[in-house]
Amino acid sequence: IPVFITFEVQKLSQTITFPNIPDALVGDIPIFVPATSDAGLPITYTISDETIAYFSGPNLYFANAGTVTITANQAGNATYLPASASQEITVTKRTQSITFSLVDTAELSLGTITMNAIAGPSGLPVSYTSSNPAVATVSGNILTLVGVGNVNITASQAGNHMYFAATDVIETLVVQDTAVTIPTPVFDFDPSQTGRFTLQNVSGVDYVESYTHNGYTISKNPSVGSTLRPFLDAQGVRFQD
């Protein structure tokens, strides 16, 4: 009498060894991911969001900030069952900082100031804003002085997919009236007229017909038509209507 024996041949299990992948910064150097199966079968990978991290061959690239799950897969074969192992990693943006300085004071007549703030290490462009457009306005990196007063200039960098926004840097500028230099008259002693002085032609100053001070007389320059009244102050001899 024949005897039939029925039995089931089961596949063997396999285990994947998937070393820990450290968290990374956007743009970090790609890393080799060495997952292996104890069955010696090839490994494939899947990523939950390939806009954040992706594989090119066995190397893992970090493209944007976020958190992803990476899974090492082995599909199995006639002998081995499928297997997988997963882990989560976080990719973070990089930090940057702004280097920016301005002079403390400037005269209105200066007109414009070129600003050269730097965002490092990103090299991204820096933008500027003025707290008081009545004193200074901004166009690109050119600061135009338009009035007297105080103004805060803020340098900003908003960041991008790779870098966090930088902390703003604020510089205070005091815009002053243009200093006016009052010329000091120069006197030549005329030995032919004892005690008499004649004013030389000094730009910006008109002269008096005559003026006596400490026993000396200042006479009017004939080439100047108007007569002004002299007075003395810390600047020396000055003249006004």
Coordinates of C-alpha atoms in Angstrom, one line a residue:
I1 CA 0.0 0.0 0.0
P2 CA 1.6 3.3 -1.1
V3 CA 2.1 5.8 1.7
F4 CA 2.0 9.5 0.7
I5 CA 3.6 12.1 2.9
T6 CA 2.6 15.8 2.4
F7 CA 5.0 18.4 3.6
E8 CA 5.6 22.1 3.1
V9 CA 9.0 23.5 2.3
Q10 CA 9.3 26.9 3.9
K11 CA 11.6 29.7 2.8
L12 CA 14.4 30.8 5.1
S13 CA 14.2 34.1 6.8
Q14 CA 16.8 36.8 6.3
T15 CA 17.9 39.7 8.4
I16 CA 19.0 43.1 7.2
T17 CA 21.7 45.0 9.0
F18 CA 21.1 48.8 8.5
P19 CA 23.6 51.0 10.3
N20 CA 22.4 54.2 11.9
I21 CA 22.4 57.2 9.5
P22 CA 23.1 60.4 11.4
D23 CA 21.0 63.5 11.0
A24 CA 22.4 65.9 8.4
L25 CA 22.5 69.5 7.1
V26 CA 21.1 70.5 3.7
G27 CA 23.9 70.2 1.2
D28 CA 26.1 67.9 3.3
I29 CA 28.5 65.6 1.5
P30 CA 26.6 62.5 0.3
I31 CA 27.1 59.4 2.4
F32 CA 27.4 55.7 1.6
V33 CA 24.7 53.6 3.2
P34 CA 26.0 50.1 3.7
A35 CA 22.9 48.0 4.5
T36 CA 23.4 44.3 4.1
S37 CA 21.4 41.1 4.2
D38 CA 22.8 38.0 6.0
A39 CA 21.6 36.1 3.0
G40 CA 24.0 38.0 0.8
L41 CA 21.2 39.3 -1.4
P42 CA 21.2 42.8 -2.8
I43 CA 19.6 45.7 -1.0
T44 CA 17.3 48.4 -2.5
Y45 CA 16.2 51.6 -0.7
T46 CA 13.0 53.6 -0.6
I47 CA 12.6 57.1 0.9
S48 CA 9.3 58.6 2.1
D49 CA 10.0 62.0 0.6
E50 CA 12.7 62.2 -2.1
T51 CA 12.5 66.0 -2.2
I52 CA 14.3 66.0 1.2
A53 CA 16.8 63.1 0.6
Y54 CA 17.4 60.8 -2.3
F55 CA 19.7 58.0 -3.4
S56 CA 22.0 58.0 -6.4
G57 CA 23.5 54.6 -6.5
P58 CA 24.4 53.6 -2.9
N59 CA 25.0 57.3 -1.9
L60 CA 22.4 59.3 0.1
Y61 CA 22.0 63.0 -0.8
F62 CA 20.5 65.8 1.4
A63 CA 18.5 68.3 -0.7
N64 CA 16.0 70.1 1.6
A65 CA 15.1 70.4 5.2
G66 CA 12.6 67.9 6.8
T67 CA 12.2 64.5 8.2
V68 CA 12.2 61.3 6.2
T69 CA 11.9 57.5 6.7
I70 CA 14.5 55.5 4.8
T71 CA 13.8 51.8 4.3
A72 CA 16.3 49.1 3.2
N73 CA 14.5 46.3 1.3
Q74 CA 15.4 42.8 0.2
A75 CA 12.7 41.2 -1.9
G76 CA 13.7 37.6 -1.2
N77 CA 14.0 34.8 -3.7
A78 CA 13.2 31.1 -4.0
T79 CA 15.1 30.4 -0.8
Y80 CA 14.7 33.5 1.3
L81 CA 11.7 35.5 2.5
P82 CA 11.5 39.3 1.9
A83 CA 13.0 41.5 4.6
S84 CA 13.2 45.2 5.4
A85 CA 14.5 47.6 8.0
S86 CA 13.7 51.3 8.4
Q87 CA 15.0 54.4 10.2
E88 CA 14.1 58.1 10.4
I89 CA 16.5 61.0 9.8
T90 CA 16.1 64.7 10.0
V91 CA 17.8 67.1 7.6
T92 CA 18.2 70.7 8.9
K93 CA 18.9 74.0 7.3
R94 CA 22.3 75.7 7.8
T95 CA 22.8 78.9 9.8
Q96 CA 24.2 82.2 8.4
S97 CA 25.1 85.6 9.8
I98 CA 25.4 89.1 8.5
T99 CA 28.4 91.3 8.7
F100 CA 27.4 94.9 8.4
S101 CA 28.6 98.3 9.6
L102 CA 28.0 102.0 8.8
V103 CA 29.7 105.2 9.8
D104 CA 28.2 106.7 12.9
T105 CA 27.7 110.2 11.4
A106 CA 27.6 111.6 7.9
E107 CA 27.1 115.1 6.4
L108 CA 24.1 115.6 4.2
S109 CA 26.3 116.8 1.4
L110 CA 27.9 113.4 1.2
G111 CA 24.9 112.4 -0.9
T112 CA 25.1 108.6 -1.0
I113 CA 26.7 105.7 0.8
T114 CA 27.4 102.3 -0.7
M115 CA 26.6 99.5 1.7
N116 CA 28.5 96.3 1.5
A117 CA 26.9 93.8 4.0
I118 CA 27.9 90.2 3.7
A119 CA 25.9 87.1 4.6
G120 CA 28.2 84.3 5.5
P121 CA 28.9 81.5 4.8
S122 CA 25.9 81.5 2.4
G123 CA 27.0 84.3 0.1
L124 CA 23.3 85.2 -0.4
P125 CA 22.3 88.8 -1.2
V126 CA 21.6 91.1 1.6
S127 CA 18.6 93.6 1.5
Y128 CA 18.4 96.9 3.4
T129 CA 15.5 99.0 4.9
S130 CA 15.5 102.5 6.3
S131 CA 13.5 103.4 9.4
N132 CA 13.2 107.0 8.4
P133 CA 12.9 107.7 4.6
A134 CA 12.8 111.5 5.4
V135 CA 16.5 111.1 6.5
A136 CA 17.8 108.4 4.2
T137 CA 16.3 106.2 1.4
V138 CA 17.5 102.8 0.2
S139 CA 17.8 101.5 -3.4
G140 CA 19.6 98.2 -3.7
N141 CA 22.8 98.7 -1.7
I142 CA 22.8 102.5 -2.1
L143 CA 21.9 104.7 0.8
T144 CA 20.8 108.2 -0.2
L145 CA 20.9 111.0 2.4
V146 CA 17.9 113.3 2.0
G147 CA 17.5 115.0 5.3
V148 CA 19.0 115.8 8.7
G149 CA 18.3 113.4 11.6
N150 CA 18.7 109.9 12.9
V151 CA 17.9 106.7 10.9
N152 CA 18.3 103.0 11.5
I153 CA 19.4 100.9 8.6
T154 CA 18.5 97.2 8.8
A155 CA 20.4 94.6 6.9
S156 CA 18.5 91.4 6.3
Q157 CA 18.9 88.0 4.6
A158 CA 15.7 85.9 4.4
G159 CA 17.4 82.5 3.8
N160 CA 16.5 79.8 1.2
H161 CA 16.0 76.1 1.0
M162 CA 19.5 75.6 2.4
Y163 CA 19.9 78.4 4.9
F164 CA 17.8 79.7 7.8
A165 CA 17.1 83.5 7.8
A166 CA 19.9 85.5 9.3
T167 CA 19.4 87.7 12.4
D168 CA 19.0 91.2 11.2
V169 CA 21.8 93.7 11.9
I170 CA 20.8 97.3 12.6
E171 CA 23.1 100.3 12.3
T172 CA 22.2 103.8 13.4
L173 CA 23.3 106.7 11.3
V174 CA 23.2 110.4 12.3
V175 CA 22.9 112.7 9.3
Q176 CA 24.1 116.2 10.0
D177 CA 23.9 119.5 8.2
T178 CA 26.9 120.2 6.1
A179 CA 29.4 122.1 8.1
V180 CA 29.9 125.7 6.8
T181 CA 33.4 127.1 7.1
I182 CA 33.4 130.9 7.5
P183 CA 36.5 132.3 5.9
T184 CA 38.7 134.4 8.1
P185 CA 39.7 137.7 6.5
V186 CA 43.5 138.2 6.0
F187 CA 45.1 141.5 6.6
D188 CA 48.1 143.1 4.9
F189 CA 49.8 146.0 6.8
D190 CA 50.3 149.0 4.6
P191 CA 53.3 150.8 5.9
S192 CA 52.5 154.0 3.9
Q193 CA 49.3 154.4 5.9
T194 CA 50.2 154.0 9.6
G195 CA 47.6 152.0 11.5
R196 CA 45.7 151.1 8.3
F197 CA 44.9 147.6 7.0
T198 CA 43.4 146.5 3.7
L199 CA 41.4 143.3 3.4
Q200 CA 42.5 140.8 0.8
N201 CA 39.9 139.2 -1.4
V202 CA 38.6 136.2 0.6
S203 CA 36.0 134.0 -1.1
G204 CA 32.5 134.4 0.5
V205 CA 33.3 137.6 2.4
D206 CA 32.3 141.1 1.5
Y207 CA 33.9 144.1 3.1
V208 CA 33.2 147.3 5.0
E209 CA 34.0 150.8 4.0
S210 CA 36.1 151.1 7.2
Y211 CA 36.3 149.6 10.6
T212 CA 38.6 150.6 13.5
H213 CA 39.7 148.1 16.1
N214 CA 42.4 148.4 18.6
G215 CA 43.6 151.6 16.9
Y216 CA 43.7 150.1 13.4
T217 CA 41.3 150.8 10.5
I218 CA 40.1 148.1 8.1
S219 CA 39.3 149.7 4.7
K220 CA 36.8 148.4 2.1
N221 CA 38.1 146.5 -0.9
P222 CA 37.1 148.8 -3.9
S223 CA 36.1 145.8 -6.0
V224 CA 33.2 145.0 -3.7
G225 CA 30.1 147.1 -4.0
S226 CA 28.1 146.2 -0.9
T227 CA 28.8 147.5 2.6
L228 CA 28.5 145.1 5.5
R229 CA 28.8 145.5 9.2
P230 CA 31.7 143.8 10.9
F231 CA 31.7 142.0 14.2
L232 CA 34.1 139.9 16.2
D233 CA 33.5 136.4 17.5
A234 CA 35.5 133.2 18.0
Q235 CA 35.9 132.9 14.3
G236 CA 37.7 136.2 14.0
V237 CA 36.4 139.2 12.0
R238 CA 33.1 138.4 10.3
F239 CA 30.6 140.4 8.3
Q240 CA 26.8 140.6 8.1
D241 CA 24.2 142.9 6.6

